[in-house]
Amino acid sequence: MSVVGFDLGFQSCYVAVARAGGIETVANEYSDRCTPSFVSFGPSNRSIGAAAKSQVVTNYKNTVQGFKRFHGRACADPYVQSVKSNLVYDLAPMPTGATGIKVMYMDEERVFSIEQVTGMLLTKLKETAESALKKPVVDCVISVPSYFTDSERRSVIDAAQIAGLNCLRLMNETTAVTLAYGIYKQDLPAPEEKPRIVVFVDLGHSGYQVSVCAFNKGKLKILATAFDSELGGKDFDDILVKHFCEEFSQKYKLDVKSKPRALVRLNQECEKLKKLMSANSSDLPLNIECFMNDIDVSSKLNRGQFEEMCAELLAKVEGPLCSVMEQAKLKKEDIYAVEIVGGASRIPAIKERISKFFGKELSTTLNADEAVARGCALQCAILSPAFKVREFSITDVVPYSISLKWNSAAEEGLSDCEVFPKNHAAPFSKVLTFYRKEPFTLEAYYNNPKELPYPTASIGQFLIQNVSPQPSGESAKVKVKVRVNVHGVFSVSGASLVEIIKTPEGEEPMETEQTVKEDENKMQVDQEDQKFQAGDNGDKKSEVEEMETVTGDPKQEKKNDQPPQAKKPKVKTKTVELPIECNLHWQLSSEVLNMFVENEGKMIMQDKLEKERNDAKNNVEEYVYDMRDKLHGVLEKFVNEADRDSFSLKLEDTENWLYEDGEDQQKQVYIDKLAELKKIGQPIHDRYIEAEERPNAFEELGRQIQMYMKIIEAYKAKDEQYDHLDELEVTKVNKHVNDAMAWMNGKMNQQNSQDLTVDPVVKVVEIKAKTKELYSACNPILSKPKPKVEPPKEEKPTENGPVNGPEPTESQPCNPDKATSAGTEQETVENKLPEMDID
Ligand code: ATP
Ligand code: MG
């Protein structure tokens, strides 16, 4: 199981993984830990992340960015319509009316759903995690803004599925930050003590989120959240862009908005300027060469002017801060610390305002860019059985109050009930009781649309099927379980019909498994809830609450609620699970989702093929350049002039071909082309390599010969070290050595008299083989150990193992195989993976 956290940002994404050493933010193929949230479409492939961002100017129409907030929204949605005019790429409705993006891909006009686009981005992030972990990644935790509604959340879950990911939890961005903060703290108050209250602020590119959290040892509880979805780094960029558009219109008579390419460049420069102004309060220049109509533009700005321009935006900082304090009923003195994260939290004026509001220094102990991803990876590690992480319970909140409404037979009209008020603990389940004679529909909706970032009320409809009256004709008791799950998504997660079977008086009801007395009924439901929970993505600690007050028929309820002592009806009950038909707002159908999964697979394959094709082309190009250089360098001596000229010409032709007919060919064409060139180039290159390595090989053989000769000499001189050797065998060795020397001298002389432009008379491998052969023939004879002198009696001979031979001396021949490998021998210490300890 993989343990990965993804921060799916509006502007950029981060990937954190858990390894034995702890949590680590990992880098992409550009060695960058930040992956831009960009997807670019081309005639033969897609590029995602940094590669896509680099095309934002040249291929702006097909380069998609800033799509995070299109999740779960209609194309006609006021938010979508309001940003549409500022986009340089096109939007188009999907057949369902949801937002899609229109691009040219593979020379065809295509409309991709937002789930698909985010799925593409996640595919990239998944690859980054996979190459860091060196194993497939499926299980993960993904972040979403705490203000995302159900349809937005479900849309992100679908995107994860399209990318082949199993999202164990969608985690609110600020909650991920609180976890990244709290789990490492060793000095949190004990569970029974007053909690430590910390405010977290995340100012990203698109939005501003605040949450207030209560920490005790081993747990965190979010108390309240607030946000401004129209306050982020992007909004500051927009003000700068607007300012310079006006200035350039006056100064240079340029209509920047009419040229998307210029607008994209201006946006990039304004963002850079904004970042510079965070560090510097003096006048800073803005220069763009060849901006529009061949005109260079320049201007300047300083922080004071910038803050003046952004006064309205800056005034919005306080609102959410006030809101969380009010919601959580806290005073400023209650706040232990204010932690800020998110790229745009670096703007000095923002920091000043937040700090002034709380009357305290801000704390920046977390990595402002990576805290969300790290928190998600920590959550994934907690959910994963593969890691041992300190117990830490996380209680989040329901961001918006949720109500249910239904047709009520008794009241002849619509009834409703708030099931989850704002800031209710989540995940959480409740059981509602209805008395019905027929199937009925529950509609879930946000009952206070003003709390939402945009006017959406509906969550979905849930049709409780197969409801029929009791045999007596009375309404049946239907228990409905509603839940806000780990992803923060509302659902009607189960419904059951409680059949009441009356037994004739005096007859004891049979004790079957389904027989439960009325007062035990509650218990039975609770147990079932436990079962529901277990299947709910590792949600270990949710709670269940029963709401018996909700009913479709109050009269009926009274009847059933008679105190047991009034009359003693002997009843047994049977619970029957009821099917539920869900109709969720902006939910992709499973057929469409499956099709998207399949299409993503095809596009991944296409990208892979295109990459291989490009690699094959690059290999040809690289070979051409490399060979051209070397033909007039190191290889010059190894090819005759005529061959060199013709090969040079061929290389030049190939280079031209690459820019003309060979620009866009099949992979095999490039492979063949490279093979054709190598057929000529390889022998030249081989001759060069042979000439480079030959002296060493001969030297090694020479050394070996000399060494054996020395031993033979010593033997002949009756050296006591060798006097145990057999004469006949030494004579054999002598012959081998003489033969080898003759062979070597002969080959050396032949080779020295031969031109380097022709293939060598002897190959390095042959020389090495000769060295090895000599060793095998001579070594066993010459290194035979001298017999040991009989040990004195009292010393016991070693019982186990062979008797050691003499210590190798300097003149002891060494194995040519081992001689070369000795230096590279790896230490093979068995590495047992420790469990992750976040300390
Ligand atoms: P979101 O959280 O809204 O989904 P995100 O996570 O992609 O977006 P971040 O990466 O947290 O956003 O922040 C990006 C924003 O921070 C950009 O607007 C960027 O210009 C801004 N930013 C980064 N560094 C600085 C800086 N030094 N000064 C001012 N702004 C900065
Ligand atoms: Mg962010």
PDB file of N, CA and C in Angstrom, residues 500-509 517-519 559 562-572:
ATOM      1  N   ILE A 500     -42.930  -5.117  12.068  1.00  0.00           N
ATOM      2  CA  ILE A 500     -43.387  -5.559  13.385  1.00  0.00           C
ATOM      3  C   ILE A 500     -44.347  -6.718  13.188  1.00  0.00           C
ATOM      4  N   ILE A 501     -43.970  -7.845  13.731  1.00  0.00           N
ATOM      5  CA  ILE A 501     -44.817  -9.032  13.575  1.00  0.00           C
ATOM      6  C   ILE A 501     -45.445  -9.341  14.927  1.00  0.00           C
ATOM      7  N   LYS A 502     -46.786  -9.187  14.998  1.00  0.00           N
ATOM      8  CA  LYS A 502     -47.480  -9.450  16.268  1.00  0.00           C
ATOM      9  C   LYS A 502     -47.708 -10.954  16.399  1.00  0.00           C
ATOM     10  N   THR A 503     -47.481 -11.470  17.586  1.00  0.00           N
ATOM     11  CA  THR A 503     -47.735 -12.898  17.803  1.00  0.00           C
ATOM     12  C   THR A 503     -49.043 -13.018  18.588  1.00  0.00           C
ATOM     13  N   PRO A 504     -49.770 -14.120  18.388  1.00  0.00           N
ATOM     14  CA  PRO A 504     -51.023 -14.285  19.134  1.00  0.00           C
ATOM     15  C   PRO A 504     -50.745 -14.237  20.634  1.00  0.00           C
ATOM     16  N   GLU A 505     -51.723 -13.669  21.374  1.00  0.00           N
ATOM     17  CA  GLU A 505     -51.516 -13.471  22.810  1.00  0.00           C
ATOM     18  C   GLU A 505     -51.202 -14.777  23.522  1.00  0.00           C
ATOM     19  N   GLY A 506     -50.328 -14.711  24.480  1.00  0.00           N
ATOM     20  CA  GLY A 506     -49.985 -15.885  25.288  1.00  0.00           C
ATOM     21  C   GLY A 506     -48.882 -16.720  24.651  1.00  0.00           C
ATOM     22  N   GLU A 507     -48.727 -16.549  23.338  1.00  0.00           N
ATOM     23  CA  GLU A 507     -47.685 -17.347  22.688  1.00  0.00           C
ATOM     24  C   GLU A 507     -46.355 -16.601  22.744  1.00  0.00           C
ATOM     25  N   GLU A 508     -45.335 -17.261  23.240  1.00  0.00           N
ATOM     26  CA  GLU A 508     -44.016 -16.608  23.352  1.00  0.00           C
ATOM     27  C   GLU A 508     -43.416 -16.423  21.956  1.00  0.00           C
ATOM     28  N   PRO A 509     -42.889 -15.268  21.682  1.00  0.00           N
ATOM     29  CA  PRO A 509     -42.241 -15.123  20.383  1.00  0.00           C
ATOM     30  C   PRO A 509     -41.007 -16.017  20.309  1.00  0.00           C
ATOM     31  N   LYS A 517     -36.641  -7.438  21.022  1.00  0.00           N
ATOM     32  CA  LYS A 517     -37.707  -6.702  21.691  1.00  0.00           C
ATOM     33  C   LYS A 517     -37.602  -5.233  21.339  1.00  0.00           C
ATOM     34  N   GLU A 518     -38.714  -4.553  21.434  1.00  0.00           N
ATOM     35  CA  GLU A 518     -38.763  -3.150  21.022  1.00  0.00           C
ATOM     36  C   GLU A 518     -37.640  -2.322  21.655  1.00  0.00           C
ATOM     37  N   ASP A 519     -37.441  -2.541  22.970  1.00  0.00           N
ATOM     38  CA  ASP A 519     -36.439  -1.699  23.638  1.00  0.00           C
ATOM     39  C   ASP A 519     -35.005  -2.091  23.258  1.00  0.00           C
ATOM     40  N   LYS A 559     -48.639   6.219  18.218  1.00  0.00           N
ATOM     41  CA  LYS A 559     -49.152   4.869  18.389  1.00  0.00           C
ATOM     42  C   LYS A 559     -48.015   3.891  18.725  1.00  0.00           C
ATOM     43  N   GLN A 562     -46.149   4.092  22.322  1.00  0.00           N
ATOM     44  CA  GLN A 562     -46.847   3.859  23.580  1.00  0.00           C
ATOM     45  C   GLN A 562     -45.921   3.206  24.583  1.00  0.00           C
ATOM     46  N   PRO A 563     -46.008   3.660  25.815  1.00  0.00           N
ATOM     47  CA  PRO A 563     -45.122   3.042  26.812  1.00  0.00           C
ATOM     48  C   PRO A 563     -45.422   1.556  26.923  1.00  0.00           C
ATOM     49  N   PRO A 564     -44.387   0.745  27.071  1.00  0.00           N
ATOM     50  CA  PRO A 564     -44.578  -0.699  27.041  1.00  0.00           C
ATOM     51  C   PRO A 564     -45.550  -1.224  28.099  1.00  0.00           C
ATOM     52  N   GLN A 565     -45.655  -0.503  29.242  1.00  0.00           N
ATOM     53  CA  GLN A 565     -46.522  -1.033  30.301  1.00  0.00           C
ATOM     54  C   GLN A 565     -48.015  -0.812  30.043  1.00  0.00           C
ATOM     55  N   ALA A 566     -48.394   0.096  29.076  1.00  0.00           N
ATOM     56  CA  ALA A 566     -49.795   0.381  28.817  1.00  0.00           C
ATOM     57  C   ALA A 566     -50.561  -0.899  28.430  1.00  0.00           C
ATOM     58  N   LYS A 567     -50.051  -1.585  27.492  1.00  0.00           N
ATOM     59  CA  LYS A 567     -50.622  -2.863  27.105  1.00  0.00           C
ATOM     60  C   LYS A 567     -49.433  -3.746  26.752  1.00  0.00           C
ATOM     61  N   LYS A 568     -49.556  -4.998  26.904  1.00  0.00           N
ATOM     62  CA  LYS A 568     -48.356  -5.804  26.644  1.00  0.00           C
ATOM     63  C   LYS A 568     -48.444  -6.535  25.322  1.00  0.00           C
ATOM     64  N   PRO A 569     -48.227  -5.812  24.220  1.00  0.00           N
ATOM     65  CA  PRO A 569     -48.295  -6.539  22.961  1.00  0.00           C
ATOM     66  C   PRO A 569     -47.037  -7.361  22.784  1.00  0.00           C
ATOM     67  N   LYS A 570     -47.244  -8.586  22.394  1.00  0.00           N
ATOM     68  CA  LYS A 570     -46.059  -9.430  22.142  1.00  0.00           C
ATOM     69  C   LYS A 570     -45.699  -9.229  20.668  1.00  0.00           C
ATOM     70  N   VAL A 571     -44.560  -8.646  20.453  1.00  0.00           N
ATOM     71  CA  VAL A 571     -44.180  -8.381  19.056  1.00  0.00           C
ATOM     72  C   VAL A 571     -42.779  -8.885  18.809  1.00  0.00           C
ATOM     73  N   LYS A 572     -42.579  -9.238  17.556  1.00  0.00           N
ATOM     74  CA  LYS A 572     -41.180  -9.435  17.160  1.00  0.00           C
ATOM     75  C   LYS A 572     -40.955  -8.549  15.928  1.00  0.00           C
TER      76      LYS A 572
END
